[in-house]
Amino acid sequence: MARTRGAANQSLYRSRIALSAWDQARDEERNPDAQLTATFLPAVQLHLKQAYGWVLLAVSGKETADWSELPQTTAELAAPDAGKSVPPELREFSILESEGWLGEMLAPWEEPGAQRALSASAGLLTSDRAAPGYALAEQWVRRLNAMMDRMDD
């Protein structure tokens, strides 16, 4: 599974590059935060989703030929071979996808204005999702990195 792990590391590295560029752009203070978020968050999220897909393959013991076949969630993985059980990591990931930070990371990103308009039309005043932005993306990178480090132990 060295190939899948290497690909996961490469995708995580790319997310860090995008996050670093975002941080530099924030320091320059030439563009509004909303525009920087719209520019960088989808890129960071794309690389994190790819890294997670490779992690899923590594944990499940599957290999794939190309990026287009990467699973995005545990539900997209093939069932274990006969006589084998689902690895405990995949059960944990499934819970985090439905009730935790992985679900946030995997959710499609929407422009904040679109979210406010949708909430207002539905009569909602608040959302339980964290506001998208640099801090949230940085948290996703740290958490996925920690998850991958834990897998190495």
Tab-separated table of N, CA and C in Angstrom:
chain	number	residue	atom	x	y	z
A	1	MET	N	0.801	-1.196	0.000
A	1	MET	CA	0.000	0.000	0.000
A	1	MET	C	0.854	1.274	0.000
A	2	ALA	N	2.133	1.103	-0.284
A	2	ALA	CA	3.022	2.260	-0.316
A	2	ALA	C	2.597	3.264	-1.379
A	3	ARG	N	2.049	2.759	-2.497
A	3	ARG	CA	1.617	3.652	-3.575
A	3	ARG	C	0.473	4.548	-3.108
A	4	THR	N	-0.526	3.963	-2.453
A	4	THR	CA	-1.661	4.761	-2.004
A	4	THR	C	-1.244	5.729	-0.902
A	5	ARG	N	-0.381	5.270	-0.025
A	5	ARG	CA	0.092	6.156	1.046
A	5	ARG	C	0.919	7.311	0.476
A	6	GLY	N	1.763	7.019	-0.498
A	6	GLY	CA	2.554	8.066	-1.144
A	6	GLY	C	1.670	9.086	-1.847
A	7	ALA	N	0.627	8.607	-2.512
A	7	ALA	CA	-0.297	9.513	-3.186
A	7	ALA	C	-1.065	10.367	-2.167
A	8	ALA	N	-1.434	9.783	-1.041
A	8	ALA	CA	-2.106	10.545	0.017
A	8	ALA	C	-1.185	11.639	0.547
A	9	ASN	N	0.082	11.295	0.771
A	9	ASN	CA	1.049	12.290	1.242
A	9	ASN	C	1.226	13.413	0.228
A	10	GLN	N	1.271	13.060	-1.057
A	10	GLN	CA	1.438	14.071	-2.103
A	10	GLN	C	0.240	15.030	-2.124
A	11	SER	N	-0.952	14.496	-2.008
A	11	SER	CA	-2.145	15.347	-1.995
A	11	SER	C	-2.179	16.229	-0.748
A	12	LEU	N	-1.799	15.676	0.389
A	12	LEU	CA	-1.745	16.470	1.611
A	12	LEU	C	-0.718	17.588	1.477
A	13	TYR	N	0.417	17.282	0.875
A	13	TYR	CA	1.458	18.288	0.633
A	13	TYR	C	0.916	19.413	-0.244
A	14	ARG	N	0.176	19.060	-1.280
A	14	ARG	CA	-0.400	20.074	-2.164
A	14	ARG	C	-1.404	20.947	-1.414
A	15	SER	N	-2.145	20.357	-0.490
A	15	SER	CA	-3.081	21.169	0.298
A	15	SER	C	-2.314	22.166	1.161
A	16	ARG	N	-1.166	21.750	1.666
A	16	ARG	CA	-0.338	22.662	2.467
A	16	ARG	C	0.225	23.797	1.616
A	17	ILE	N	0.590	23.504	0.368
A	17	ILE	CA	1.085	24.548	-0.542
A	17	ILE	C	-0.018	25.579	-0.778
A	18	ALA	N	-1.233	25.110	-1.068
A	18	ALA	CA	-2.354	26.025	-1.291
A	18	ALA	C	-2.649	26.836	-0.026
A	19	LEU	N	-2.583	26.188	1.131
A	19	LEU	CA	-2.825	26.882	2.398
A	19	LEU	C	-1.757	27.944	2.647
A	20	SER	N	-0.508	27.626	2.332
A	20	SER	CA	0.586	28.584	2.501
A	20	SER	C	0.411	29.789	1.575
A	21	ALA	N	0.025	29.537	0.333
A	21	ALA	CA	-0.209	30.640	-0.608
A	21	ALA	C	-1.362	31.513	-0.122
A	22	TRP	N	-2.380	30.872	0.434
A	22	TRP	CA	-3.520	31.599	0.996
A	22	TRP	C	-3.060	32.488	2.147
A	23	ASP	N	-2.241	31.945	3.023
A	23	ASP	CA	-1.730	32.704	4.160
A	23	ASP	C	-0.912	33.908	3.693
A	24	GLN	N	-0.081	33.707	2.683
A	24	GLN	CA	0.707	34.821	2.139
A	24	GLN	C	-0.194	35.902	1.550
A	25	ALA	N	-1.228	35.487	0.836
A	25	ALA	CA	-2.167	36.449	0.262
A	25	ALA	C	-2.910	37.208	1.362
A	26	ARG	N	-3.212	36.532	2.448
A	26	ARG	CA	-3.859	37.199	3.581
A	26	ARG	C	-2.930	38.246	4.183
A	27	ASP	N	-1.643	37.903	4.299
A	27	ASP	CA	-0.673	38.836	4.863
A	27	ASP	C	-0.512	40.092	4.008
A	28	GLU	N	-0.671	39.939	2.700
A	28	GLU	CA	-0.531	41.088	1.797
A	28	GLU	C	-1.671	42.090	1.955
A	29	GLU	N	-2.812	41.634	2.440
A	29	GLU	CA	-3.993	42.477	2.681
A	29	GLU	C	-4.416	43.277	1.446
A	30	ARG	N	-4.275	42.685	0.254
A	30	ARG	CA	-4.679	43.372	-0.977
A	30	ARG	C	-6.065	42.946	-1.453
A	31	ASN	N	-6.537	41.817	-0.965
A	31	ASN	CA	-7.826	41.294	-1.404
A	31	ASN	C	-8.713	40.998	-0.201
A	32	PRO	N	-10.016	41.147	-0.363
A	32	PRO	CA	-10.937	40.842	0.743
A	32	PRO	C	-10.878	39.356	1.106
A	33	ASP	N	-11.079	39.079	2.382
A	33	ASP	CA	-11.054	37.685	2.857
A	33	ASP	C	-12.034	36.800	2.098
A	34	ALA	N	-13.204	37.332	1.781
A	34	ALA	CA	-14.204	36.527	1.068
A	34	ALA	C	-13.674	36.082	-0.297
A	35	GLN	N	-12.940	36.948	-0.972
A	35	GLN	CA	-12.392	36.598	-2.285
A	35	GLN	C	-11.251	35.582	-2.144
A	36	LEU	N	-10.450	35.732	-1.121
A	36	LEU	CA	-9.372	34.772	-0.886
A	36	LEU	C	-9.953	33.398	-0.539
A	37	THR	N	-11.004	33.401	0.260
A	37	THR	CA	-11.660	32.129	0.600
A	37	THR	C	-12.223	31.473	-0.644
A	38	ALA	N	-12.883	32.256	-1.494
A	38	ALA	CA	-13.464	31.707	-2.724
A	38	ALA	C	-12.382	31.182	-3.664
A	39	THR	N	-11.196	31.747	-3.588
A	39	THR	CA	-10.086	31.324	-4.444
A	39	THR	C	-9.373	30.100	-3.885
A	40	PHE	N	-9.063	30.123	-2.602
A	40	PHE	CA	-8.194	29.086	-2.036
A	40	PHE	C	-8.907	27.911	-1.369
A	41	LEU	N	-10.049	28.143	-0.741
A	41	LEU	CA	-10.706	27.047	-0.032
A	41	LEU	C	-11.044	25.869	-0.947
A	42	PRO	N	-11.610	26.108	-2.141
A	42	PRO	CA	-11.885	24.952	-3.008
A	42	PRO	C	-10.618	24.171	-3.390
A	43	ALA	N	-9.493	24.867	-3.562
A	43	ALA	CA	-8.240	24.181	-3.911
A	43	ALA	C	-7.741	23.337	-2.748
A	44	VAL	N	-7.740	23.900	-1.553
A	44	VAL	CA	-7.313	23.144	-0.371
A	44	VAL	C	-8.231	21.945	-0.177
A	45	GLN	N	-9.525	22.179	-0.303
A	45	GLN	CA	-10.506	21.117	-0.097
A	45	GLN	C	-10.339	20.004	-1.139
A	46	LEU	N	-10.076	20.358	-2.387
A	46	LEU	CA	-9.875	19.353	-3.436
A	46	LEU	C	-8.705	18.431	-3.095
A	47	HIS	N	-7.586	19.021	-2.697
A	47	HIS	CA	-6.410	18.205	-2.372
A	47	HIS	C	-6.640	17.358	-1.127
A	48	LEU	N	-7.359	17.897	-0.155
A	48	LEU	CA	-7.666	17.112	1.042
A	48	LEU	C	-8.601	15.952	0.720
A	49	LYS	N	-9.574	16.187	-0.139
A	49	LYS	CA	-10.475	15.111	-0.544
A	49	LYS	C	-9.715	14.012	-1.278
A	50	GLN	N	-8.763	14.418	-2.120
A	50	GLN	CA	-7.955	13.420	-2.812
A	50	GLN	C	-7.097	12.645	-1.818
A	51	ALA	N	-6.478	13.347	-0.887
A	51	ALA	CA	-5.670	12.666	0.133
A	51	ALA	C	-6.526	11.674	0.904
A	52	TYR	N	-7.723	12.090	1.291
A	52	TYR	CA	-8.612	11.215	2.044
A	52	TYR	C	-9.012	9.994	1.212
A	53	GLY	N	-9.261	10.198	-0.060
A	53	GLY	CA	-9.585	9.069	-0.933
A	53	GLY	C	-8.468	8.044	-0.964
A	54	TRP	N	-7.226	8.524	-1.044
A	54	TRP	CA	-6.073	7.611	-1.017
A	54	TRP	C	-5.967	6.922	0.337
A	55	VAL	N	-6.255	7.653	1.421
A	55	VAL	CA	-6.236	7.054	2.762
A	55	VAL	C	-7.276	5.930	2.836
A	56	LEU	N	-8.460	6.189	2.308
A	56	LEU	CA	-9.501	5.157	2.316
A	56	LEU	C	-9.040	3.901	1.592
A	57	LEU	N	-8.397	4.083	0.449
A	57	LEU	CA	-7.901	2.925	-0.299
A	57	LEU	C	-6.813	2.196	0.481
A	58	ALA	N	-5.915	2.956	1.100
A	58	ALA	CA	-4.827	2.334	1.858
A	58	ALA	C	-5.378	1.502	3.023
A	59	VAL	N	-6.329	2.061	3.752
A	59	VAL	CA	-6.884	1.360	4.908
A	59	VAL	C	-7.685	0.136	4.473
A	60	SER	N	-8.384	0.268	3.352
A	60	SER	CA	-9.209	-0.853	2.885
A	60	SER	C	-8.396	-1.914	2.155
A	61	GLY	N	-7.123	-1.601	1.860
A	61	GLY	CA	-6.257	-2.565	1.186
A	61	GLY	C	-6.498	-2.652	-0.312
A	62	LYS	N	-7.098	-1.637	-0.891
A	62	LYS	CA	-7.390	-1.629	-2.325
A	62	LYS	C	-6.412	-0.713	-3.061
A	63	GLU	N	-6.161	-1.021	-4.293
A	63	GLU	CA	-5.361	-0.168	-5.168
A	63	GLU	C	-6.266	0.333	-6.276
A	64	THR	N	-5.926	1.437	-6.861
A	64	THR	CA	-6.681	1.969	-7.997
A	64	THR	C	-5.715	2.506	-9.027
A	65	ALA	N	-6.160	2.569	-10.250
A	65	ALA	CA	-5.281	2.949	-11.347
A	65	ALA	C	-5.126	4.457	-11.499
A	66	ASP	N	-6.160	5.218	-11.214
A	66	ASP	CA	-6.038	6.661	-11.435
A	66	ASP	C	-6.898	7.464	-10.464
A	67	TRP	N	-6.709	8.770	-10.529
A	67	TRP	CA	-7.371	9.701	-9.610
A	67	TRP	C	-8.882	9.684	-9.764
A	68	SER	N	-9.385	9.396	-10.951
A	68	SER	CA	-10.829	9.453	-11.170
A	68	SER	C	-11.581	8.354	-10.417
A	69	GLU	N	-10.882	7.354	-9.953
A	69	GLU	CA	-11.520	6.239	-9.251
A	69	GLU	C	-11.464	6.368	-7.729
A	70	LEU	N	-10.971	7.475	-7.235
A	70	LEU	CA	-10.840	7.633	-5.782
A	70	LEU	C	-12.199	7.708	-5.097
A	71	PRO	N	-12.382	6.947	-4.032
A	71	PRO	CA	-13.614	7.100	-3.246
A	71	PRO	C	-13.542	8.409	-2.463
A	72	GLN	N	-14.685	8.994	-2.219
A	72	GLN	CA	-14.737	10.212	-1.412
A	72	GLN	C	-15.248	9.938	-0.004
A	73	THR	N	-15.909	8.799	0.173
A	73	THR	CA	-16.450	8.434	1.481
A	73	THR	C	-16.301	6.932	1.693
A	74	THR	N	-16.474	6.514	2.924
A	74	THR	CA	-16.409	5.081	3.226
A	74	THR	C	-17.528	4.320	2.525
A	75	ALA	N	-18.660	4.960	2.302
A	75	ALA	CA	-19.784	4.302	1.633
A	75	ALA	C	-19.448	3.932	0.186
A	76	GLU	N	-18.477	4.594	-0.406
A	76	GLU	CA	-18.094	4.324	-1.790
A	76	GLU	C	-17.103	3.173	-1.926
A	77	LEU	N	-16.632	2.659	-0.809
A	77	LEU	CA	-15.687	1.543	-0.842
A	77	LEU	C	-16.417	0.231	-1.100
A	78	ALA	N	-15.737	-0.650	-1.791
A	78	ALA	CA	-16.295	-1.996	-1.999
A	78	ALA	C	-16.338	-2.717	-0.652
A	79	ALA	N	-17.275	-3.616	-0.522
A	79	ALA	CA	-17.379	-4.418	0.699
A	79	ALA	C	-16.111	-5.251	0.858
A	80	PRO	N	-15.734	-5.546	2.091
A	80	PRO	CA	-14.544	-6.379	2.302
A	80	PRO	C	-14.723	-7.762	1.680
A	81	ASP	N	-13.615	-8.369	1.336
A	81	ASP	CA	-13.662	-9.720	0.784
A	81	ASP	C	-14.312	-10.667	1.795
A	82	ALA	N	-14.854	-11.750	1.283
A	82	ALA	CA	-15.511	-12.743	2.141
A	82	ALA	C	-14.567	-13.181	3.257
A	83	GLY	N	-15.083	-13.215	4.453
A	83	GLY	CA	-14.300	-13.648	5.601
A	83	GLY	C	-13.488	-12.546	6.255
A	84	LYS	N	-13.489	-11.347	5.675
A	84	LYS	CA	-12.748	-10.223	6.263
A	84	LYS	C	-13.731	-9.219	6.839
A	85	SER	N	-13.310	-8.578	7.928
A	85	SER	CA	-14.171	-7.573	8.548
A	85	SER	C	-13.755	-6.176	8.103
A	86	VAL	N	-14.623	-5.228	8.338
A	86	VAL	CA	-14.328	-3.830	8.027
A	86	VAL	C	-13.285	-3.341	9.040
A	87	PRO	N	-12.188	-2.762	8.570
A	87	PRO	CA	-11.184	-2.261	9.508
A	87	PRO	C	-11.779	-1.221	10.462
A	88	PRO	N	-11.339	-1.210	11.721
A	88	PRO	CA	-11.901	-0.254	12.687
A	88	PRO	C	-11.698	1.197	12.263
A	89	GLU	N	-10.612	1.483	11.542
A	89	GLU	CA	-10.381	2.857	11.072
A	89	GLU	C	-11.517	3.301	10.155
A	90	LEU	N	-11.991	2.392	9.312
A	90	LEU	CA	-13.073	2.754	8.393
A	90	LEU	C	-14.371	3.005	9.139
A	91	ARG	N	-14.599	2.274	10.213
A	91	ARG	CA	-15.793	2.535	11.029
A	91	ARG	C	-15.689	3.923	11.677
A	92	GLU	N	-14.492	4.240	12.167
A	92	GLU	CA	-14.269	5.574	12.758
A	92	GLU	C	-14.467	6.657	11.704
A	93	PHE	N	-13.889	6.459	10.522
A	93	PHE	CA	-14.016	7.456	9.454
A	93	PHE	C	-15.478	7.673	9.085
A	94	SER	N	-16.251	6.590	9.043
A	94	SER	CA	-17.668	6.687	8.691
A	94	SER	C	-18.410	7.568	9.692
A	95	ILE	N	-18.102	7.414	10.959
A	95	ILE	CA	-18.730	8.250	11.989
A	95	ILE	C	-18.325	9.707	11.810
A	96	LEU	N	-17.043	9.954	11.552
A	96	LEU	CA	-16.567	11.328	11.357
A	96	LEU	C	-17.140	11.961	10.090
A	97	GLU	N	-17.442	11.134	9.099
A	97	GLU	CA	-18.068	11.652	7.877
A	97	GLU	C	-19.495	12.123	8.145
A	98	SER	N	-20.192	11.414	9.013
A	98	SER	CA	-21.590	11.764	9.252
A	98	SER	C	-21.787	12.719	10.421
A	99	GLU	N	-20.859	12.722	11.370
A	99	GLU	CA	-21.071	13.538	12.578
A	99	GLU	C	-19.894	14.427	12.944
A	100	GLY	N	-18.859	14.472	12.137
A	100	GLY	CA	-17.674	15.204	12.559
A	100	GLY	C	-17.034	16.046	11.478
A	101	TRP	N	-15.777	16.344	11.701
A	101	TRP	CA	-15.041	17.258	10.841
A	101	TRP	C	-14.879	16.728	9.414
A	102	LEU	N	-14.815	15.415	9.233
A	102	LEU	CA	-14.697	14.888	7.870
A	102	LEU	C	-15.928	15.232	7.041
A	103	GLY	N	-17.081	15.200	7.649
A	103	GLY	CA	-18.299	15.582	6.934
A	103	GLY	C	-18.236	17.017	6.445
A	104	GLU	N	-17.718	17.903	7.291
A	104	GLU	CA	-17.541	19.307	6.887
A	104	GLU	C	-16.565	19.414	5.725
A	105	MET	N	-15.447	18.717	5.840
A	105	MET	CA	-14.413	18.788	4.813
A	105	MET	C	-14.917	18.245	3.477
A	106	LEU	N	-15.732	17.199	3.524
A	106	LEU	CA	-16.205	16.553	2.307
A	106	LEU	C	-17.408	17.254	1.680
A	107	ALA	N	-18.073	18.100	2.451
A	107	ALA	CA	-19.265	18.785	1.943
A	107	ALA	C	-18.885	19.759	0.838
A	108	PRO	N	-19.756	19.899	-0.160
A	108	PRO	CA	-19.467	20.876	-1.214
A	108	PRO	C	-19.407	22.282	-0.625
A	109	TRP	N	-18.439	23.041	-1.091
A	109	TRP	CA	-18.296	24.413	-0.621
A	109	TRP	C	-19.241	25.309	-1.399
A	110	GLU	N	-19.885	26.217	-0.688
A	110	GLU	CA	-20.784	27.182	-1.318
A	110	GLU	C	-20.336	28.580	-0.953
A	111	GLU	N	-20.534	29.495	-1.885
A	111	GLU	CA	-20.236	30.907	-1.614
A	111	GLU	C	-21.041	31.343	-0.393
A	112	PRO	N	-20.438	32.089	0.535
A	112	PRO	CA	-21.173	32.521	1.731
A	112	PRO	C	-22.460	33.267	1.418
A	113	GLY	N	-22.501	34.082	0.386
A	113	GLY	CA	-23.714	34.804	0.016
A	113	GLY	C	-24.844	33.861	-0.330
A	114	ALA	N	-24.532	32.768	-1.008
A	114	ALA	CA	-25.541	31.781	-1.379
A	114	ALA	C	-26.082	31.091	-0.136
A	115	GLN	N	-25.209	30.836	0.829
A	115	GLN	CA	-25.652	30.197	2.069
A	115	GLN	C	-26.596	31.115	2.839
A	116	ARG	N	-26.249	32.410	2.909
A	116	ARG	CA	-27.103	33.356	3.635
A	116	ARG	C	-28.466	33.484	2.962
A	117	ALA	N	-28.475	33.549	1.636
A	117	ALA	CA	-29.745	33.672	0.914
A	117	ALA	C	-30.611	32.440	1.143
A	118	LEU	N	-29.996	31.259	1.094
A	118	LEU	CA	-30.733	30.025	1.320
A	118	LEU	C	-31.275	29.992	2.753
A	119	SER	N	-30.464	30.371	3.726
A	119	SER	CA	-30.900	30.363	5.119
A	119	SER	C	-32.041	31.348	5.337
A	120	ALA	N	-31.919	32.528	4.740
A	120	ALA	CA	-32.947	33.539	4.915
A	120	ALA	C	-34.256	33.084	4.283
A	121	SER	N	-34.184	32.467	3.115
A	121	SER	CA	-35.420	32.023	2.459
A	121	SER	C	-36.072	30.875	3.221
A	122	ALA	N	-35.271	30.111	3.949
A	122	ALA	CA	-35.814	28.995	4.725
A	122	ALA	C	-36.212	29.433	6.128
A	123	GLY	N	-36.011	30.718	6.451
A	123	GLY	CA	-36.362	31.211	7.771
A	123	GLY	C	-35.360	30.837	8.840
A	124	LEU	N	-34.142	30.436	8.434
A	124	LEU	CA	-33.120	30.050	9.402
A	124	LEU	C	-32.235	31.237	9.731
A	125	LEU	N	-31.855	31.348	10.980
A	125	LEU	CA	-30.996	32.448	11.396
A	125	LEU	C	-29.565	32.001	11.635
A	126	THR	N	-29.353	30.732	11.881
A	126	THR	CA	-28.014	30.250	12.170
A	126	THR	C	-27.762	28.945	11.436
A	127	SER	N	-26.509	28.576	11.419
A	127	SER	CA	-26.100	27.311	10.812
A	127	SER	C	-25.191	26.604	11.796
A	128	ASP	N	-25.237	25.266	11.804
A	128	ASP	CA	-24.352	24.539	12.701
A	128	ASP	C	-23.005	24.244	12.041
A	129	ARG	N	-22.843	24.611	10.774
A	129	ARG	CA	-21.558	24.433	10.101
A	129	ARG	C	-20.649	25.606	10.425
A	130	ALA	N	-19.386	25.313	10.590
A	130	ALA	CA	-18.409	26.371	10.830
A	130	ALA	C	-18.303	27.244	9.585
A	131	ALA	N	-18.071	28.534	9.795
A	131	ALA	CA	-17.916	29.443	8.667
A	131	ALA	C	-16.678	29.030	7.864
A	132	PRO	N	-16.820	28.932	6.550
A	132	PRO	CA	-15.655	28.547	5.761
A	132	PRO	C	-14.608	29.656	5.784
A	133	GLY	N	-13.380	29.265	5.814
A	133	GLY	CA	-12.302	30.243	5.820
A	133	GLY	C	-10.975	29.585	6.098
A	134	TYR	N	-9.971	30.419	6.223
A	134	TYR	CA	-8.607	29.947	6.411
A	134	TYR	C	-8.472	29.063	7.651
A	135	ALA	N	-9.031	29.506	8.772
A	135	ALA	CA	-8.880	28.757	10.026
A	135	ALA	C	-9.475	27.358	9.913
A	136	LEU	N	-10.616	27.250	9.258
A	136	LEU	CA	-11.244	25.940	9.093
A	136	LEU	C	-10.400	25.052	8.178
A	137	ALA	N	-9.909	25.605	7.077
A	137	ALA	CA	-9.068	24.828	6.161
A	137	ALA	C	-7.787	24.368	6.855
A	138	GLU	N	-7.194	25.243	7.653
A	138	GLU	CA	-5.982	24.887	8.396
A	138	GLU	C	-6.276	23.753	9.378
A	139	GLN	N	-7.436	23.809	10.001
A	139	GLN	CA	-7.845	22.757	10.934
A	139	GLN	C	-8.011	21.423	10.206
A	140	TRP	N	-8.612	21.441	9.014
A	140	TRP	CA	-8.770	20.216	8.234
A	140	TRP	C	-7.418	19.611	7.881
A	141	VAL	N	-6.478	20.459	7.461
A	141	VAL	CA	-5.141	19.971	7.097
A	141	VAL	C	-4.478	19.318	8.311
A	142	ARG	N	-4.536	19.985	9.460
A	142	ARG	CA	-3.938	19.424	10.682
A	142	ARG	C	-4.578	18.099	11.075
A	143	ARG	N	-5.890	18.046	11.012
A	143	ARG	CA	-6.594	16.826	11.429
A	143	ARG	C	-6.334	15.660	10.482
A	144	LEU	N	-6.329	15.926	9.186
A	144	LEU	CA	-6.056	14.838	8.245
A	144	LEU	C	-4.611	14.381	8.385
A	145	ASN	N	-3.714	15.313	8.599
A	145	ASN	CA	-2.313	14.962	8.822
A	145	ASN	C	-2.177	14.087	10.073
A	146	ALA	N	-2.858	14.462	11.151
A	146	ALA	CA	-2.804	13.666	12.393
A	146	ALA	C	-3.393	12.284	12.167
A	147	MET	N	-4.479	12.209	11.400
A	147	MET	CA	-5.085	10.906	11.104
A	147	MET	C	-4.100	10.027	10.339
A	148	MET	N	-3.431	10.619	9.375
A	148	MET	CA	-2.462	9.852	8.584
A	148	MET	C	-1.259	9.447	9.423
A	149	ASP	N	-0.802	10.332	10.304
A	149	ASP	CA	0.314	9.988	11.197
A	149	ASP	C	-0.077	8.837	12.110
A	150	ARG	N	-1.289	8.867	12.604
A	150	ARG	CA	-1.773	7.802	13.492
A	150	ARG	C	-1.795	6.459	12.762
A	151	MET	N	-2.111	6.478	11.479
A	151	MET	CA	-2.139	5.250	10.691
A	151	MET	C	-0.733	4.643	10.594
A	152	ASP	N	0.292	5.493	10.624
A	152	ASP	CA	1.673	5.012	10.523
A	152	ASP	C	2.130	4.300	11.793
A	153	ASP	N	1.474	4.600	12.901
A	153	ASP	CA	1.897	4.011	14.197
A	153	ASP	C	1.544	2.548	14.288
